[in-house]
Coordinates of C-alpha atoms in Angstrom, one line a residue:
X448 CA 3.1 -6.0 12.2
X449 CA 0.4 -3.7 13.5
X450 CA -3.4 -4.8 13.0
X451 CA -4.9 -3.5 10.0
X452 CA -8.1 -1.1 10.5
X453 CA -9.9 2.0 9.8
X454 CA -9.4 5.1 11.8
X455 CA -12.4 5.2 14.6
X456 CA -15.1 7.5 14.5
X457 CA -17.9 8.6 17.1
X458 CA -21.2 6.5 17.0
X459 CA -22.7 3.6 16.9
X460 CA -20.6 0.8 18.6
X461 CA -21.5 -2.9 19.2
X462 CA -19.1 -4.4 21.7
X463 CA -18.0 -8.0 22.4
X464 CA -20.6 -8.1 25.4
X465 CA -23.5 -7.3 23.2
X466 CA -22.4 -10.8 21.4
X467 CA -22.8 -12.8 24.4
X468 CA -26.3 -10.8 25.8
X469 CA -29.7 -11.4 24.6
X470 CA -29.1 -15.4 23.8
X471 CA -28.9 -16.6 27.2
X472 CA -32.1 -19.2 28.6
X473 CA -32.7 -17.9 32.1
X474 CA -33.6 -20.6 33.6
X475 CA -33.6 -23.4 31.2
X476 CA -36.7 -21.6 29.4
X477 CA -37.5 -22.3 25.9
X478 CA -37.9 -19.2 23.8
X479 CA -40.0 -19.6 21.0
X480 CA -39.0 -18.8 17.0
X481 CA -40.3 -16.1 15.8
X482 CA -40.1 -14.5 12.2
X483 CA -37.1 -12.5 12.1
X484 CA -38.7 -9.7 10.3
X485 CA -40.5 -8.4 13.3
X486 CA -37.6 -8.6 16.0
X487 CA -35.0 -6.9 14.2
X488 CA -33.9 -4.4 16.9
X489 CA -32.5 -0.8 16.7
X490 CA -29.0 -0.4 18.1
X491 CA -28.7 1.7 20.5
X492 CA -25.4 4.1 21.2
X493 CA -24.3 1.4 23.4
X494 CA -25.2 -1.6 20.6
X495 CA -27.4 -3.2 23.1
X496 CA -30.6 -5.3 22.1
X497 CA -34.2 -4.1 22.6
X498 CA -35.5 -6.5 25.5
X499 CA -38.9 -6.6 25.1
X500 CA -39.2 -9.6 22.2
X501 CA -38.1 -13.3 21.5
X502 CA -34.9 -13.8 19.4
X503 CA -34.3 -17.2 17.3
X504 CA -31.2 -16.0 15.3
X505 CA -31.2 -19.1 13.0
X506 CA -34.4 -17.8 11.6
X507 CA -33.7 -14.3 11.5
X508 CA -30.4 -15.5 9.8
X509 CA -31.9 -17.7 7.4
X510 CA -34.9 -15.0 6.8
X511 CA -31.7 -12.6 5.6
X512 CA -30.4 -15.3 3.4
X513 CA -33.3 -14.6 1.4
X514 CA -32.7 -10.7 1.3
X515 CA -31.6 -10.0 -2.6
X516 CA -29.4 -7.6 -0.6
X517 CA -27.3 -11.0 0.8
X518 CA -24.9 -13.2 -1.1
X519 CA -23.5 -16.4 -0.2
X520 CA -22.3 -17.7 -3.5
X521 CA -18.7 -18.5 -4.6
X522 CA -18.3 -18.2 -8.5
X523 CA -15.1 -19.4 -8.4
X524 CA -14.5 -16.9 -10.8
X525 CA -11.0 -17.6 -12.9
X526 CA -10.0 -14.0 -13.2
X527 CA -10.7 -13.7 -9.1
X528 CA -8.5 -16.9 -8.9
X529 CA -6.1 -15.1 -11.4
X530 CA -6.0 -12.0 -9.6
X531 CA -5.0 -13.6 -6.2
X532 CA -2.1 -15.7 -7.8
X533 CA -0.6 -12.5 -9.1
X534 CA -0.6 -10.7 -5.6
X535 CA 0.9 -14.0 -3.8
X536 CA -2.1 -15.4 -1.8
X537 CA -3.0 -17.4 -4.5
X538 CA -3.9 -21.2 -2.5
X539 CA -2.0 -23.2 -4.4
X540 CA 1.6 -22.2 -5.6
X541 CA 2.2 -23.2 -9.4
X542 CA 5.6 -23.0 -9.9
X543 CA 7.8 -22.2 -6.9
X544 CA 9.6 -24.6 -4.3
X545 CA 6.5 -25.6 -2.5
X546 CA 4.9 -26.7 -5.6
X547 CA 8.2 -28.5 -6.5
X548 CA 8.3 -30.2 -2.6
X549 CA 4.9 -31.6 -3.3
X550 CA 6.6 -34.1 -6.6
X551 CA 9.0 -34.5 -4.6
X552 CA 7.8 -36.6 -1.7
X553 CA 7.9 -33.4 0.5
X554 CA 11.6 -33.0 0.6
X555 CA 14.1 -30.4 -0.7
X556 CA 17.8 -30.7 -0.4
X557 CA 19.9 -27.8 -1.2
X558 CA 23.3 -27.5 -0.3
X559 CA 23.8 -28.2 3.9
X560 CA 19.5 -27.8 4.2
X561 CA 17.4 -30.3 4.6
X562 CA 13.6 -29.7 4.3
X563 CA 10.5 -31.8 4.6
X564 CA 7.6 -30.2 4.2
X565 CA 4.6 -31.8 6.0
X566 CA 2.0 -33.2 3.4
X567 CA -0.9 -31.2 4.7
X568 CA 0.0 -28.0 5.6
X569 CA -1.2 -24.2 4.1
X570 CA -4.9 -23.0 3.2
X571 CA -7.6 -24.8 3.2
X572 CA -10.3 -24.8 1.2
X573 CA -12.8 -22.2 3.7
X574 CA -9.9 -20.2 3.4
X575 CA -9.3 -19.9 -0.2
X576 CA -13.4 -19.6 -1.1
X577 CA -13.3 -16.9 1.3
X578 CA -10.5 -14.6 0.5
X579 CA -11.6 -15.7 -3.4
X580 CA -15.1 -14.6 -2.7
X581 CA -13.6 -11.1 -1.4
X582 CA -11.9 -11.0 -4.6
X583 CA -15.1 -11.8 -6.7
X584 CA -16.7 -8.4 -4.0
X585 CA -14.3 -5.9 -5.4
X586 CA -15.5 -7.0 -8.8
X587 CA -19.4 -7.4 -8.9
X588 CA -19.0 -4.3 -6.6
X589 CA -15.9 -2.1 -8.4
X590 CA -17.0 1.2 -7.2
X591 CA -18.7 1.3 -4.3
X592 CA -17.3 1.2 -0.5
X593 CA -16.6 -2.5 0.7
X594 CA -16.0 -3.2 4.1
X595 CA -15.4 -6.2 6.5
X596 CA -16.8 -7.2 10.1
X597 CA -12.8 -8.3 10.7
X598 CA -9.7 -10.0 9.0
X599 CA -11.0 -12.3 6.4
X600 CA -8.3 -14.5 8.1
X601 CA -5.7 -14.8 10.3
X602 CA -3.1 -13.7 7.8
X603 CA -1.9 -10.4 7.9
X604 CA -0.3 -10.4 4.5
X605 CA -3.6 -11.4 2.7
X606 CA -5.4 -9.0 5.2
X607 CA -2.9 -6.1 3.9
X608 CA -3.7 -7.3 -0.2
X609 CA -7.7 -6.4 1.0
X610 CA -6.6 -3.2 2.5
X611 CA -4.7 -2.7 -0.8
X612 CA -7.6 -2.8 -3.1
X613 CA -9.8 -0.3 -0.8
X614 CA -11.6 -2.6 1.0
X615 CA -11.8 -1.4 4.9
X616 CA -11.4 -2.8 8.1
X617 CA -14.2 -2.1 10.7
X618 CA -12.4 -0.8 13.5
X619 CA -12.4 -1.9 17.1
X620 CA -13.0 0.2 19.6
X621 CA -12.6 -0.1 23.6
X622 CA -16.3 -0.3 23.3
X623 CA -16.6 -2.6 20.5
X624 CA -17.1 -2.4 16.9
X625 CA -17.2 0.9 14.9
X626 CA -20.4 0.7 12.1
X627 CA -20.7 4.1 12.2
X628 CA -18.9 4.7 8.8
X629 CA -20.8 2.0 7.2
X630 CA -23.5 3.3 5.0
X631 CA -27.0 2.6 3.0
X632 CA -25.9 1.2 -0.4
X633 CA -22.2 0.4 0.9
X634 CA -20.8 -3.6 0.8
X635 CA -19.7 -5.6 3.7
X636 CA -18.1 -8.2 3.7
X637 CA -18.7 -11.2 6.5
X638 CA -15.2 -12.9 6.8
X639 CA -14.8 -17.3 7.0
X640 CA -14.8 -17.2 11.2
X641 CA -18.4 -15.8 10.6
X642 CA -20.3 -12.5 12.4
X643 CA -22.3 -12.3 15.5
X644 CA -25.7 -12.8 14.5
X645 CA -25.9 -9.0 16.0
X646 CA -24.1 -7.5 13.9
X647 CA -25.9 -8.8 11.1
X648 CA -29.0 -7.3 12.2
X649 CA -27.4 -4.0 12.2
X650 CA -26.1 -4.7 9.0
X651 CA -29.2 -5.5 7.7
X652 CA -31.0 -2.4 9.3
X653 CA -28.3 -0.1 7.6
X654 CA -29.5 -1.5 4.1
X655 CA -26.2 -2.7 2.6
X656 CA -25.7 -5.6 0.4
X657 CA -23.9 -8.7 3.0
X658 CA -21.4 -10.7 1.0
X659 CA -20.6 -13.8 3.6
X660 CA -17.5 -15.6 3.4
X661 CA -18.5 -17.8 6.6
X662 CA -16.9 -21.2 6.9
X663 CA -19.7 -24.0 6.1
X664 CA -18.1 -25.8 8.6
X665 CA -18.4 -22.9 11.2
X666 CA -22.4 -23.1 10.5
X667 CA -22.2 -26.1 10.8
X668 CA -21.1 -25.3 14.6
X669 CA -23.8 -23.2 14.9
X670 CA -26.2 -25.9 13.9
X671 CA -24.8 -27.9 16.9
X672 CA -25.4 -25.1 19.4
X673 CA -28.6 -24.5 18.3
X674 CA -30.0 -28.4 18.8
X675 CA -28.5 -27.5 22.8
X676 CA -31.0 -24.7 22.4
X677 CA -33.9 -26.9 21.2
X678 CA -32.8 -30.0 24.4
X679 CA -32.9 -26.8 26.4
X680 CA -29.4 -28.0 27.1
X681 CA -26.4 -25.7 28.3
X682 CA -23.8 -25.6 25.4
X683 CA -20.3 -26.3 26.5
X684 CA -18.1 -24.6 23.9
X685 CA -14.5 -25.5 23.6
X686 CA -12.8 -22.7 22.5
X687 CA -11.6 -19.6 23.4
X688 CA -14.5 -16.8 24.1
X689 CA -12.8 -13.8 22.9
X690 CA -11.9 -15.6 19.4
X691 CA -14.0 -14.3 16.9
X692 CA -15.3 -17.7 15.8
X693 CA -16.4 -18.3 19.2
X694 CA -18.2 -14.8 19.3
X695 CA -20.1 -15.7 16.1
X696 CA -21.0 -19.0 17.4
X697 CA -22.5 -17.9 21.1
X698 CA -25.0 -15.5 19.4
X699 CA -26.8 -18.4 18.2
X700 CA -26.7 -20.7 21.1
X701 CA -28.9 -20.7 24.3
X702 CA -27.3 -20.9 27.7
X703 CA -23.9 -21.6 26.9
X704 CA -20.3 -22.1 28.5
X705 CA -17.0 -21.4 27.1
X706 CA -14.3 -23.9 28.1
X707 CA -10.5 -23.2 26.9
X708 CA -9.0 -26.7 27.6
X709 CA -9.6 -29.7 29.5
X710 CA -8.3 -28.2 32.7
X711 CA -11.1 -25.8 32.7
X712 CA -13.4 -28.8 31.8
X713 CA -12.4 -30.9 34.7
X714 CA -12.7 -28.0 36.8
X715 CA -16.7 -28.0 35.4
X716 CA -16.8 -31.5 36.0
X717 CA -16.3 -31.0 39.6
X718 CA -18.1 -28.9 40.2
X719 CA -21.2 -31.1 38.9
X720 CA -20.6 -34.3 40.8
X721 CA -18.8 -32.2 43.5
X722 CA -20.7 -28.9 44.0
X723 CA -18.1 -26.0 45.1
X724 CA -17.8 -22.2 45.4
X725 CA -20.3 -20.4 43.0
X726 CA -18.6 -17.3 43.2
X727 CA -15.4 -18.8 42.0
X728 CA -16.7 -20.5 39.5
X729 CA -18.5 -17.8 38.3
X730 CA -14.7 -15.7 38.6
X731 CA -13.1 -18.5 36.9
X732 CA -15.2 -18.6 33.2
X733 CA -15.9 -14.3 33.8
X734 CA -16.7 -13.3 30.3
X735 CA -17.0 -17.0 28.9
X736 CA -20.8 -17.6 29.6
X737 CA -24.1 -16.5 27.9
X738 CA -26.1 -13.5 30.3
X739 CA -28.0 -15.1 33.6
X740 CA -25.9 -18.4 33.9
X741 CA -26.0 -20.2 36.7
X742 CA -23.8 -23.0 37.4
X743 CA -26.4 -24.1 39.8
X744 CA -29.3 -24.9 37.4
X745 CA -27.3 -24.1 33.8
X746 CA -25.5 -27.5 34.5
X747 CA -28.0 -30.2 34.4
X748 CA -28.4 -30.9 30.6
X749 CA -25.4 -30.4 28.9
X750 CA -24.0 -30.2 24.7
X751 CA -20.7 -30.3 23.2
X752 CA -19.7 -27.9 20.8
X753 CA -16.0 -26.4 19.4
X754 CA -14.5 -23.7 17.4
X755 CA -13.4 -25.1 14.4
X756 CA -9.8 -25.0 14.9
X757 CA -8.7 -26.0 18.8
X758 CA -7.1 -29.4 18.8
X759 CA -9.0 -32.7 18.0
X760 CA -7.9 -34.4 20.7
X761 CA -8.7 -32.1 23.3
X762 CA -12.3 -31.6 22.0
X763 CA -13.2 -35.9 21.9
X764 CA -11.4 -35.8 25.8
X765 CA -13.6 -33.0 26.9
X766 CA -16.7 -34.5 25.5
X767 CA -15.9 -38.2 26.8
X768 CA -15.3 -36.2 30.3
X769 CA -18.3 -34.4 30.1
X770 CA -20.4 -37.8 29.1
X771 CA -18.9 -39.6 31.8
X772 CA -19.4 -37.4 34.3
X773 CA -23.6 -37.0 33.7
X774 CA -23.6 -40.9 33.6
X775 CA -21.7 -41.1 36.9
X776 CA -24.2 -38.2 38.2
X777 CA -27.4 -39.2 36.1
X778 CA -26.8 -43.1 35.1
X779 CA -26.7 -44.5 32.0
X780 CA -30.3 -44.8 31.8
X781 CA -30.8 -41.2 32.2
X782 CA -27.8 -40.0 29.8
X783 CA -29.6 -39.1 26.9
X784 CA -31.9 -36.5 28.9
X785 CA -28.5 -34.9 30.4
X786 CA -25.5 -34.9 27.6
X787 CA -25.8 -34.4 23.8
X788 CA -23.1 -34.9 21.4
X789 CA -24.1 -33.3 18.5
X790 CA -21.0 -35.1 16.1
X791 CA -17.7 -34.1 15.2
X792 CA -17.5 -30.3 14.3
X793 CA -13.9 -30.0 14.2
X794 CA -12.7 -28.6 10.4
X795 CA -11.4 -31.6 8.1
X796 CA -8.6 -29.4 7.0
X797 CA -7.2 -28.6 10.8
X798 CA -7.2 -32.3 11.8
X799 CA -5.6 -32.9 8.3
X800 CA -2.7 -30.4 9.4
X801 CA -2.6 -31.3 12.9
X802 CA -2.3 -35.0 11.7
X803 CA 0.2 -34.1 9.8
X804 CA 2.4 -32.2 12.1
X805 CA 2.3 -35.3 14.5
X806 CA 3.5 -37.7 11.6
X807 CA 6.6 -34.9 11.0
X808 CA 7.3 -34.3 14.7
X809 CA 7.5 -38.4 14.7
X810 CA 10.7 -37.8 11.6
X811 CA 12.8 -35.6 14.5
X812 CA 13.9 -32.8 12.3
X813 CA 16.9 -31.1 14.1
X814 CA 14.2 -27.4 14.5
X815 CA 10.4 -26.9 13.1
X816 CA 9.5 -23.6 11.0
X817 CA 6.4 -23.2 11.8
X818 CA 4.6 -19.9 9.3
X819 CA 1.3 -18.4 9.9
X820 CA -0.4 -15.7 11.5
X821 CA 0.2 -14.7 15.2
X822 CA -3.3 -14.9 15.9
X823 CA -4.4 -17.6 14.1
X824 CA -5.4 -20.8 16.2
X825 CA -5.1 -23.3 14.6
X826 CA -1.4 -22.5 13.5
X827 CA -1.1 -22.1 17.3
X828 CA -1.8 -25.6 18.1
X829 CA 0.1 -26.5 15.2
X830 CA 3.4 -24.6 17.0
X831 CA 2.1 -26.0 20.3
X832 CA 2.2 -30.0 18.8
X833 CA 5.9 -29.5 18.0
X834 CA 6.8 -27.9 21.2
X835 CA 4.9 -30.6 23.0
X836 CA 7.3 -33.0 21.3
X837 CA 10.6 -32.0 22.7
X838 CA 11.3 -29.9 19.3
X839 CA 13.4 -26.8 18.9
X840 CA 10.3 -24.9 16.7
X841 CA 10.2 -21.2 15.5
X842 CA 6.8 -19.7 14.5
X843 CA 7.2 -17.1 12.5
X844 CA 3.8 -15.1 11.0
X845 CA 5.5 -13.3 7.7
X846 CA 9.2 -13.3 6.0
X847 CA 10.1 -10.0 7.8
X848 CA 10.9 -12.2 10.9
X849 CA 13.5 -13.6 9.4
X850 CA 16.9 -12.0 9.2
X851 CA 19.9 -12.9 6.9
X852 CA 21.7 -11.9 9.5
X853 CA 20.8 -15.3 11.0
X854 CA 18.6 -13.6 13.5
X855 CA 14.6 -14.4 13.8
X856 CA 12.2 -13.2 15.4
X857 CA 9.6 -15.8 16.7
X858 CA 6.4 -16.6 18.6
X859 CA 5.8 -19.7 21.4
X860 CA 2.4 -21.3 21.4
X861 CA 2.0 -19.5 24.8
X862 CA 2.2 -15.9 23.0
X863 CA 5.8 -15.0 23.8
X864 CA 7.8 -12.7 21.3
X865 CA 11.2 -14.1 21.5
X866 CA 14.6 -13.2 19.4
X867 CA 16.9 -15.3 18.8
X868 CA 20.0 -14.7 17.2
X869 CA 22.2 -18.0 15.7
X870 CA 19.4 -19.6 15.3
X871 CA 20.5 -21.9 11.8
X872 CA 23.5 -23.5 13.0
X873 CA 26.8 -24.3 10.9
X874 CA 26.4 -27.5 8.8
X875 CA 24.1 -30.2 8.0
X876 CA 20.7 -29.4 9.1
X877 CA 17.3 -30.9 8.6
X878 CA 14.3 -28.5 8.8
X879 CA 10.5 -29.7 9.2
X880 CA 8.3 -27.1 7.4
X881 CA 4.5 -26.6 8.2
X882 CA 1.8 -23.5 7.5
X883 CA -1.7 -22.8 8.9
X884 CA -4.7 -22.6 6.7
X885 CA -4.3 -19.3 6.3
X886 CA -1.3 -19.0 5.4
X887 CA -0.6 -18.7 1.0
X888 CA 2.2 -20.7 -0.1
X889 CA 4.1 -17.7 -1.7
X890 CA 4.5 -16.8 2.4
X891 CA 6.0 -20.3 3.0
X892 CA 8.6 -20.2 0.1
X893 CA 9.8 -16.6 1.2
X894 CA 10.4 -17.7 4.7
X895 CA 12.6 -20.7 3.0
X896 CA 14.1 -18.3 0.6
X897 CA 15.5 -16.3 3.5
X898 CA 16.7 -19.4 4.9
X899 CA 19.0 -20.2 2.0
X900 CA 20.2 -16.5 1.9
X901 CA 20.8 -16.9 5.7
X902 CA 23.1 -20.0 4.7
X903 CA 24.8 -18.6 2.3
X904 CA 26.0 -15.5 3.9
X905 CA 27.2 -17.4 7.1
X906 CA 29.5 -20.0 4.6
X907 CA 30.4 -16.2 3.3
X908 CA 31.6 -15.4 6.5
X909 CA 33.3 -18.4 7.1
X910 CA 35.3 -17.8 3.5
X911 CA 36.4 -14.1 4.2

C-alpha cells in the first residue's frame, strides 16, 4: 500500500540532517543548560538551527511541557476506546477468533488448520494510549485542523482510520519535513516513536496546541542519552539511524553513534583497541553520527543506548562488547570513567513478543504468519526470529496480501517483496500465528479468515 501523506507544498522544510546537527559535543565539551525560552531558534528555509547559543533540549522540552498549548494526558476516554473498537483497531478484540484463541490455550482447530497463536503477540500498551489519545484529539479538538509529525504507528491500516477522520500526514519531502501547511491555532499531533526535539521547537514557534503520543518508554531512552551527555560520554545507539525513533532520540543526546547490529559494533570495537582507517570509518556509519564526531577523540568514554524495539539480545551483546572492550583498553579500575550502562531500555512489550515468538518457533509449526506493518521494527525482528529458526514464515502487513486464490504476497526480514503462489498446502497443517504491537487484532483475524476461505476453495477444487 502506498504511504499515507499530504500533498507537498513550497516552504519551510526541516530535513532528517537538521535532527542529527546542533546536538553534537565537539570535542567532548560540556554545553551548559540553559532556559529554553531564550534559545528557541527561527527555522530557516533550509530548517537549520541558529548557531550562535547553547541548546539543552531536555529543558527546552520540559519548559514546553508546561505550555497550556501542550498535552500529554491520556483520558482513556470510553467513547475514544468505543470509537476505535467500531473502526477495527480497537487493542483488544472482544468477540472474534483471537479473543476466542486467548480461552483457549492459544490454539484453534478448524477443519485440516491448525493454529497456535503465540501468547504475547499484537499492540501494546504505548500503542493503544497513543492511537487512543489521537482518538481523544479529534474530540477535544472537533473542528479545527489536526495534523501529525508521522504515522502514529507502523500500521498502515490504523494510519488510513486517522487519515479517515481528517487528520493529515505531514509530508516528506527530498528535503525533509513539510510544516509549511501547519498553522497558528491548528493541532498536531506527536506520534508514540516521539519527534525530534527540532521540530518541536518549530512547533512551538508556530503557536499550535502539541498533543504527544510519545512512548514513556522512548523518554525514557532519551533520559539515557542525556546522562551520556552529562559523563560527557559518546552515546552508542543501537538502532537504526534513519528510524524515526532513532531521529527523536539523537536530538537529545550529545556526541552520539548509531550502531545497527553487533557486526557494526565489533567493527567499533576494533577500531578502539585496534585503531584503523578514519576515513573508512567515518564511510562506514555516514549519516549515523551526531555533527563533528571523531572517532579519534569521540571514542574514549562511551554509553549504551537502543531504540525501543531492535532485539534484546543483540542490545545486552553489544553493551557486554562495548564494556569489555574499555576494560581491556582502560582496566577495570578505570571502567567507570570510560563505559556507562544506563539500564535496560528495551520496551517490556517487544521482549514480551519476541519471548514469545522463541517459545513458538521452539513448537515447529509446519509455516509462521507473521502480520504487521512493513516498516515496523519490531515486527521485523519478530519475522527475522522465525527465519533464524529454520521456519517456512510469511509476513504479511494487511489482509490484501492474502489471496483465496492461495497466492500471498509477503515480506523477508531483509526487505524482500516476494510472491508465492501454493503457499497452504493440501492437508493437515499447523500454523504459528504472531502480530507486532502495532498491529489491531481485527487485522490478525482477517488474515486467518482468508486463510480458511483459501482452504475451502482449494477442497472445492479438489471436489469439482
Amino acid at each position: 500500500p502506498p504511504p499515507i501523506g499530504m500533498a507537498t507544498t513550497s516552504a519551510v522544510a526541516v530535513s532528517a540532517a537538521s535532527a542529527f546537527a546542533g546536538s553534537a559535543l565537539s570535542n567532548r565539551r560540556v554545553v551548559k543548560p540553559v532556559r529554553a525560552s531564550r534559545v528557541v531558534p527561527r527555522a530557516s528555509a533550509s530548517g537549520s538551527d541558529e548557531k550562535d547559543a547553547p541548546f539543552d533540549a531536555r529543558a527546552f522540552r520540559r519548559e514546553l511541557s508546561k505550555s497550556p498549548k501542550y498535552n500529554r494526558s491520556f483520558k482513556k476516554d470510553e467513547e475514544s476506546a468505543d470509537a476505535m473498537e467500531t473502526a477495527g483497531i480497537g487493542m483488544v478484540s472482544k468477540g472474534g477468533l483471537v479473543a476466542q484463541m486467548r480461552v483457549e490455550n492459544f490454539t484453534h482447530v478448524k477443519d485440516d488448520v491448525t493454529l497456535k497463536l503465540a501468547d504475547a503477540y499484537g499492540f501494546c500498551w504505548g500503542v493503544e494510549r497513543a492511537v487512543q489519545m489521537a482518538y481523544e484529539a479529534r474530540k477535544q479538538y472537533p473542528h479545527e485542523q489536526i495534523h501529525i509529525t508521522n504515522e502514529i504507528i507502523h500500521n498502515p491500516t490504523v494510519n488510513k482510520r486517522l487519515e479517515d477522520m481528517g487528520v493529515k500526514f505531514i509530508a516528506e519531502t527530498k528535503d525533509g519535513k513539510d510544516f509549511s501547511g501547519v498553522k497558528d491555532g491548528e493541532v498536531v499531533i506527536l506520534p508514540a516513536f516521539g519527534a525530534s526535539v527540532h521540530e518541536m521547537k518549530l512547533l512551538a514557534e508556530k503557536g499550535v496546541s502539541i498533543v504527544d503520543t510519545t512512548c514513556p518508554w522512548v523518554s525514557k531512552v532519551w533520559n539515557a542519552v542525556d546522562s551520556h551527555k552529562k559523563k560527557e560520554f559518546t552515546s552508542i545507539i543501537h538502532g537504526k539511524w534513519a528510524h524515526e525513533e532513532t531521529v527523536a532520540t539523537v536530538s537529545f543526546a550529545g556526541v552520539y553513534l548509531v550502531v545497527k547490529d553487533l557486526a557494526e559494533a565489533e567493527y567499533v570495537c576494533d577500531y578502539i583497541l585496534n585503531g584503523g582507517d578514519k576515513a573508512a570509518f567515518m564511510k562506514k556509519f555516514d549519516n549515523a553520527h551526531s555533527t563533528g564526531f571523531d572517532p579519534e577523540t569521540d571514542l574514549i568514554g562511551l554509553g549504551i543506548a537502543n531504540q525501543t524495539t531492535m532485539l534484546k539480545g543483540e542490545t545486552e551483546m553489544i553493551g557486554k562488547l562495548l564494556e569489555k572492550t574499555m576494560m581491556t583498553k582502560y582496566g577495570v579500575l578505570e571502567l567507570n570513567d570510560h563505559y556507562k550502562n544506563a539500564g535496560d531500555t528495551i520496551c517490556d512489550a517487544t521482549q514480551e513478543r519476541q519471548d514469545a515468538m522463541y517459545k513458538l518457533v521452539e513448537e515447529k509449526p509446519d509455516l509462521m504468519l507473521v502480520i504487521g506493518g512493513f516498516n515496523s521494527s519490531n515486527t521485523q525482528h519478530l519475522q527475522e526470529i522465525s527465519e533464524d529458526a529454520g521456519i517456512v514464515s510469511y509476513w504479511v502487513d494487511t489482509p490484501d496480501r492474502v489471496d483465496t486464490s492461495n497466492v500471498i504476497v509477503w515480506r523477508t526480514a531483509h526487505g524482500e517483496l516476494i510472491t508465492t503462489k501454493d503457499w497452504l498446502p493440501a492437508g493437515d497443517i499447523t500454523i504459528g500465528v504472531t502480530s507486532g504491537a502495532s498491529t489491531p487484532d481485527k487485522v490478525v483475524e482477517d488474515v486467518i479468515d482468508l486463510i480458511f476461505q483459501t482452504k475451502a476453495a482449494m477442497k472445492a477444487a479438489v471436489a469439482a
